[in-house]
Structure formats: structure tokens, C-alpha cells
Tab-separated table of C-alpha atoms and ligand atoms in Angstrom:
chain	number	residue	atom	x	y	z
A	168	MET	CA	-0.947	-6.679	-16.459
A	169	ARG	CA	2.608	-6.254	-15.264
A	170	LEU	CA	3.324	-7.201	-11.442
A	171	LYS	CA	6.905	-6.139	-10.081
A	172	ILE	CA	7.811	-7.287	-6.735
A	173	SER	CA	11.346	-5.596	-5.597
A	174	GLN	CA	13.269	-6.938	-2.560
A	175	LEU	CA	10.242	-7.885	-0.299
A	176	GLY	CA	10.541	-8.942	3.393
A	177	LYS	CA	7.692	-9.623	5.712
A	178	HIS	CA	8.126	-10.739	9.314
A	179	TYR	CA	6.157	-11.352	12.824
A	180	GLY	CA	8.196	-9.940	15.423
A	181	ASP	CA	11.721	-11.162	15.153
A	182	ALA	CA	10.728	-14.246	13.055
A	183	ALA	CA	11.093	-13.490	9.287
A	184	VAL	CA	8.686	-15.384	6.826
A	185	PHE	CA	10.485	-14.286	3.645
A	186	SER	CA	13.125	-11.665	2.695
A	187	ASN	CA	14.507	-10.714	-0.566
A	188	VAL	CA	11.863	-11.732	-2.718
A	189	SER	CA	11.857	-10.127	-6.104
A	190	LEU	CA	9.936	-10.929	-9.138
A	191	ASP	CA	8.439	-9.575	-12.403
A	192	VAL	CA	5.462	-11.166	-14.157
A	193	ALA	CA	5.297	-10.041	-17.640
A	194	PRO	CA	1.580	-9.244	-18.939
A	195	GLY	CA	-0.047	-12.486	-20.048
A	196	GLU	CA	2.546	-14.576	-18.421
A	197	PHE	CA	1.737	-17.799	-15.898
A	198	VAL	CA	4.483	-18.025	-13.219
A	199	ALA	CA	4.024	-20.918	-10.679
A	200	ILE	CA	5.352	-20.854	-6.831
A	201	VAL	CA	6.044	-23.772	-4.654
A	202	GLY	CA	7.698	-24.282	-1.560
A	203	GLU	CA	7.365	-26.061	1.654
A	204	SER	CA	4.410	-25.674	3.758
A	205	GLY	CA	4.923	-22.408	6.043
A	206	VAL	CA	7.519	-20.695	3.903
A	207	GLY	CA	5.081	-18.159	2.919
A	208	LYS	CA	3.296	-18.500	-0.268
A	209	SER	CA	-0.197	-17.659	0.814
A	210	THR	CA	1.441	-14.579	2.376
A	211	LEU	CA	3.550	-13.451	-0.600
A	212	LEU	CA	-0.013	-13.904	-2.490
A	213	ASN	CA	-1.633	-11.652	-0.046
A	214	CYS	CA	0.627	-9.090	-0.407
A	215	MET	CA	0.690	-9.393	-4.356
A	216	ALA	CA	-3.256	-8.300	-3.907
A	217	GLY	CA	-2.532	-5.589	-1.113
A	218	LEU	CA	-4.350	-7.945	1.241
A	219	ASP	CA	-1.791	-8.283	3.584
A	220	SER	CA	1.261	-5.982	4.566
A	221	TRP	CA	5.105	-6.196	4.567
A	222	ASP	CA	7.969	-4.710	6.092
A	223	GLU	CA	10.390	-3.894	3.211
A	224	GLY	CA	10.560	-3.520	-0.556
A	225	THR	CA	7.660	-2.962	-2.905
A	226	VAL	CA	4.773	-4.214	-5.149
A	227	VAL	CA	4.065	-2.392	-8.055
A	228	LEU	CA	1.009	-3.389	-10.291
A	229	ASN	CA	0.798	-1.746	-13.522
A	230	GLY	CA	2.899	1.232	-12.309
A	231	ALA	CA	0.564	1.558	-9.197
A	232	ASP	CA	3.160	1.314	-5.845
A	233	LEU	CA	0.616	-0.553	-3.540
A	234	GLY	CA	2.472	0.467	-0.475
A	235	THR	CA	1.596	4.104	-1.465
A	236	LEU	CA	-2.088	3.590	-1.679
A	237	ASN	CA	-4.426	3.418	1.251
A	238	ASP	CA	-6.911	0.741	1.785
A	239	ASP	CA	-9.586	2.132	0.238
A	240	GLN	CA	-7.466	2.966	-2.935
A	241	ARG	CA	-5.944	-0.881	-2.975
A	242	ALA	CA	-9.538	-1.877	-2.909
A	243	LEU	CA	-10.739	-0.228	-5.593
A	244	LEU	CA	-7.543	-1.241	-7.527
A	245	ARG	CA	-8.009	-4.848	-6.674
A	246	ARG	CA	-11.695	-4.856	-7.465
A	247	ARG	CA	-11.071	-3.830	-10.965
A	248	GLN	CA	-8.104	-5.220	-11.725
A	249	VAL	CA	-7.443	-8.477	-9.788
A	250	GLY	CA	-9.144	-11.819	-9.439
A	251	PHE	CA	-8.312	-14.347	-6.380
A	252	VAL	CA	-8.938	-17.890	-6.440
A	253	PHE	CA	-8.828	-18.976	-2.327
A	254	GLN	CA	-7.699	-22.094	-1.339
A	255	ALA	CA	-11.391	-22.461	0.683
A	256	PHE	CA	-13.116	-21.170	-2.039
A	257	HIS	CA	-14.883	-18.525	-0.090
A	258	VAL	CA	-18.278	-19.038	-1.794
A	259	LEU	CA	-20.941	-17.410	-0.032
A	260	PRO	CA	-23.342	-19.868	0.877
A	261	HIS	CA	-26.637	-17.940	0.642
A	262	LEU	CA	-26.380	-16.750	-2.640
A	263	ASP	CA	-26.789	-19.498	-5.825
A	264	VAL	CA	-23.727	-20.053	-8.136
A	265	ALA	CA	-25.017	-17.324	-10.552
A	266	GLN	CA	-25.306	-14.841	-7.765
A	267	ASN	CA	-21.849	-15.447	-6.322
A	268	VAL	CA	-20.181	-15.458	-9.969
A	269	ALA	CA	-22.015	-12.073	-10.498
A	270	LEU	CA	-20.712	-10.724	-7.418
A	271	PRO	CA	-17.351	-8.610	-8.705
A	272	LEU	CA	-19.578	-7.168	-11.502
A	273	LEU	CA	-21.963	-6.077	-8.832
A	274	LEU	CA	-19.233	-4.200	-6.929
A	275	LEU	CA	-18.388	-2.508	-10.148
A	276	ASP	CA	-22.305	-1.398	-10.708
A	277	GLU	CA	-21.641	-3.172	-14.257
A	278	PRO	CA	-24.030	-6.424	-13.515
A	279	ASP	CA	-24.194	-8.472	-17.212
A	280	ASP	CA	-26.021	-11.783	-16.613
A	281	ALA	CA	-24.699	-12.934	-20.520
A	282	ARG	CA	-21.323	-12.924	-19.191
A	283	VAL	CA	-21.948	-14.529	-16.216
A	284	GLU	CA	-23.674	-17.427	-17.972
A	285	ALA	CA	-20.977	-17.402	-20.218
A	286	LEU	CA	-18.538	-17.823	-17.680
A	287	LEU	CA	-20.516	-20.840	-16.038
A	288	GLU	CA	-20.344	-22.393	-19.382
A	289	ALA	CA	-16.766	-21.939	-20.021
A	290	VAL	CA	-16.101	-23.652	-16.374
A	291	GLY	CA	-18.320	-26.859	-17.184
A	292	LEU	CA	-21.321	-25.413	-14.870
A	293	LYS	CA	-23.662	-24.952	-17.245
A	294	GLY	CA	-27.450	-25.099	-15.780
A	295	LEU	CA	-25.912	-25.116	-12.355
A	296	GLY	CA	-26.475	-21.193	-11.861
A	297	HIS	CA	-29.547	-21.633	-9.761
A	298	ARG	CA	-27.993	-24.451	-7.376
A	299	LEU	CA	-26.926	-23.478	-3.927
A	300	PRO	CA	-23.284	-23.894	-2.900
A	301	GLN	CA	-24.172	-26.696	-0.587
A	302	GLN	CA	-25.672	-28.776	-3.764
A	303	LEU	CA	-22.045	-28.926	-5.545
A	304	SER	CA	-19.288	-31.084	-4.975
A	305	GLY	CA	-15.729	-29.519	-4.040
A	306	GLY	CA	-14.389	-29.518	-7.782
A	307	GLN	CA	-17.819	-27.928	-9.098
A	308	LEU	CA	-17.489	-25.366	-5.938
A	309	GLN	CA	-13.692	-24.499	-7.039
A	310	ARG	CA	-15.015	-23.602	-10.570
A	311	VAL	CA	-17.278	-21.054	-9.104
A	312	ALA	CA	-14.600	-19.772	-7.479
A	313	ILE	CA	-12.546	-19.638	-10.890
A	314	ALA	CA	-15.651	-18.166	-12.787
A	315	ARG	CA	-16.060	-15.595	-9.875
A	316	ALA	CA	-12.360	-14.510	-10.121
A	317	LEU	CA	-12.458	-14.240	-13.907
A	318	VAL	CA	-15.769	-13.191	-14.775
A	319	HIS	CA	-14.928	-8.948	-14.105
A	320	ARG	CA	-11.895	-9.715	-16.844
A	321	PRO	CA	-9.293	-8.785	-14.133
A	322	GLY	CA	-5.769	-8.165	-15.541
A	323	LEU	CA	-4.013	-10.343	-12.745
A	324	LEU	CA	-5.357	-13.534	-11.436
A	325	LEU	CA	-3.963	-15.015	-8.156
A	326	ALA	CA	-4.772	-18.348	-7.252
A	327	ASP	CA	-3.721	-20.097	-3.879
A	328	GLU	CA	-3.755	-23.738	-4.447
A	329	PRO	CA	-7.011	-23.759	-6.388
A	330	THR	CA	-6.688	-27.826	-6.791
A	331	GLY	CA	-5.519	-28.796	-3.127
A	332	ASN	CA	-8.308	-30.717	-1.898
A	333	LEU	CA	-9.207	-32.515	-5.199
A	334	ASP	CA	-8.569	-35.916	-6.801
A	335	PRO	CA	-6.002	-35.971	-9.914
A	336	THR	CA	-8.658	-36.057	-12.851
A	337	THR	CA	-10.968	-33.208	-11.195
A	338	ALA	CA	-7.917	-31.102	-10.451
A	339	ALA	CA	-6.754	-31.483	-14.200
A	340	LYS	CA	-10.498	-30.492	-15.101
A	341	VAL	CA	-10.116	-27.216	-13.075
A	342	MET	CA	-6.758	-26.230	-14.112
A	343	ASP	CA	-7.872	-27.001	-17.697
A	344	ALA	CA	-10.641	-24.352	-17.111
A	345	LEU	CA	-8.393	-21.827	-14.917
A	346	VAL	CA	-5.625	-21.882	-17.460
A	347	ALA	CA	-7.962	-21.628	-20.609
A	348	GLN	CA	-9.895	-18.955	-19.187
A	349	THR	CA	-6.682	-16.904	-18.417
A	350	ARG	CA	-5.161	-17.429	-21.311
A	351	GLU	CA	-8.336	-16.447	-23.260
A	352	GLN	CA	-8.510	-13.371	-21.255
A	353	GLY	CA	-4.585	-12.327	-21.544
A	354	ALA	CA	-4.443	-11.945	-17.934
A	355	SER	CA	-1.224	-12.752	-15.996
A	356	MET	CA	-1.698	-15.488	-13.287
A	357	VAL	CA	0.494	-16.489	-10.459
A	358	LEU	CA	-0.471	-19.814	-8.925
A	359	VAL	CA	0.606	-21.348	-5.499
A	360	THR	CA	0.611	-24.890	-5.901
A	361	HIS	CA	1.808	-28.338	-4.252
A	362	SER	CA	0.908	-30.002	-7.350
A	363	VAL	CA	3.602	-31.078	-9.859
A	364	ALA	CA	1.320	-31.442	-12.668
A	365	ALA	CA	-0.311	-27.964	-11.981
A	366	ALA	CA	2.984	-26.378	-11.690
A	367	ALA	CA	4.213	-28.079	-14.986
A	368	ARG	CA	1.510	-26.175	-16.691
A	369	ALA	CA	3.226	-22.581	-16.217
A	370	ASP	CA	5.167	-20.543	-18.388
A	371	ARG	CA	7.643	-20.288	-15.183
A	372	VAL	CA	8.390	-22.000	-12.019
A	373	LEU	CA	9.964	-20.481	-9.151
A	374	HIS	CA	10.545	-21.849	-5.659
A	375	LEU	CA	9.779	-19.677	-2.403
A	376	THR	CA	12.128	-20.174	0.475
A	377	ALA	CA	13.071	-18.334	3.536
A	378	GLN	CA	16.205	-16.688	1.732
A	379	GLY	CA	14.299	-15.476	-1.553
A	380	ILE	CA	12.792	-16.904	-4.403
A	381	CYS	CA	14.803	-18.416	-7.515
A	382	PRO	CA	14.007	-20.732	-10.561
B	1108	LIG	N1	-0.312	-13.888	12.748
B	1108	LIG	C1	0.804	-14.337	12.517
B	1108	LIG	N2	1.929	-14.585	13.455
B	1108	LIG	C2	3.064	-15.171	13.412
B	1108	LIG	N3	3.278	-16.191	12.421
B	1108	LIG	C3	2.655	-16.250	11.584
B	1108	LIG	C4	1.365	-15.599	11.087
B	1108	LIG	N4	0.518	-15.637	10.574
B	1108	LIG	C5	1.329	-16.513	9.590
B	1108	LIG	N5	2.556	-16.841	10.379
B	1108	LIG	C6	3.426	-17.696	9.922
B	1108	LIG	O1	3.895	-17.272	8.572
B	1108	LIG	C7	4.373	-18.475	7.835
B	1108	LIG	C8	3.657	-18.351	6.258
B	1108	LIG	O2	2.329	-18.710	6.127
B	1108	LIG	P1	2.001	-19.076	5.089
B	1108	LIG	O3	0.376	-19.203	5.274
B	1108	LIG	O4	1.887	-18.287	3.870
B	1108	LIG	O5	2.579	-20.552	4.367
B	1108	LIG	P2	2.497	-21.239	3.023
B	1108	LIG	O6	3.549	-21.275	2.509
B	1108	LIG	O7	1.425	-20.596	2.124
B	1108	LIG	O8	2.094	-22.334	3.783
B	1108	LIG	P3	0.948	-23.843	3.114
B	1108	LIG	O9	1.584	-24.438	1.769
B	1108	LIG	O10	0.910	-24.740	4.174
B	1108	LIG	O11	-0.122	-23.055	2.688
B	1108	LIG	C9	3.981	-19.945	8.639
B	1108	LIG	O12	5.036	-20.140	9.223
B	1108	LIG	C10	3.070	-19.145	9.786
B	1108	LIG	O13	3.126	-20.198	10.935
B	1109	LIG	MG1	-0.808	-21.352	1.716
């Protein structure tokens, strides 16, 4: 999936979060975005998914200009084409692990238990499908979030600090699962991270500042 952002700018009142952000992610490419806390990385990622709004510029996903779509159209495009790994997991506490992972498929009305099992195995959670989230460790929960983001084979995976709260060994395992699954599906990925080790795995690293984004 191709993601093309041109001259994107966002502000709250008089305060600019970022401006002049242009970037192109090719199909299958893995781009890492780094930058100081508060510079707007999460905001930018949310704009890429059409979950937040911007004030200047365009976000185009596979030829679809998100700025021209209404909320329903954006939601449909996201449901089919985008996987999102949130920093805070956002795993639903009352659903078991397998049900959490199956959620994107249910929203598409395409349930597929075998696919859910395969994803759980791929991220190292085989046999844990019937556990509730509260019965998992932080690293395991993050892998549930990764499995859920990839289960419907999105063309674009957006991941916000997926290893932020993990010890280095667990972080490496989570990154292994994330990169392997994304590559296997040929999906594009944008990863926001403070981790040098995680960014080093990307095809390209971009630095976000208040002035724009650059290598
Ligand atoms: N509703 C709001 N009103 C005003 N400013 C806001 C609002 N929401 C976010 N901001 C500001 O926007 C900026 C960007 O926030 P964002 O969460 O995108 O940063 P970040 O780069 O992801 O930081 P971190 O690395 O700490 O996660 C911050 O300076 C924040 O204070
Ligand atoms: Mg952030």
C-alpha cells in the first residue's frame, strides 16, 4: 500500500504541532519515525489513519485522498486497509485473547478461526487464546495487539511505540513478531519509536521536528 503525505500541517490555536511534513511510503516499505517527546509523532500517525484532522496538506492512501472522505468512508477504508498498534494496547478486557484478535475480521463480517489461530501462533501466543487479557504479561498483551492489527491482512500497519513499556529482551521478541508478520504479508509499515534498536530494523528512519520531517 502506498502512503503519500504532502505538506501536512497541524496546529492547536496559534501553536503549531508540525508543518511541512511530506513523506512517501512505498508498498512493502518499513519506515521508522523518531523525534522528541511532544513533537507530534502520535498525532502524525493518527492523521495517517484518518483518526485525527489536519489544517494544511494531504494524506493519500493508495490513491484515496483522506481529506475528501467523510467519517464513514474513512472508517471503512481503515477497517479494510489499515492495522493500528496503539501504545496503550487498547485490548478489550472482557473478551478473551482469541476474541480480541478476531475483532477486525468480525467487523468485516469475515470470521476465520484458523486465521486467528495462525496469527496467535505466529506471535508466540499459541494455546493462550482462551485467556483473558488480565491473565497476560505486558509483552504478551502487546503481541495480542500486533496479532489483532495484522489479522485482516491490512496493506498498511501503523505502530505507535509498540515496545515502549517492555524490557529489551521482550521488546526484541515483539519487534521480531511485528517485522516478520508485516514482511510476510508484504504490508507497508510506519513505526513511531524512541528505541534505537527498533528504528534500526527499518528500511528508512525519518526525524520529525517542528519544522518538518527529514532523514
Ligand atoms: N487537544 C490538544 N490541545 C493542544 N495541544 C495538544 C492537544 N493534543 C495534543 N497536543 C500537543 O500536541 C503535541 C504533539 O503531541 P503528540 O502526542 O503527537 O506527541 P508525540 O511526539 O507522540 O510525543 P511522545 O513521544 O511523548 O509520545 C504535544 O506538544 C501536545 O502537547
Ligand atoms: Mg506519542
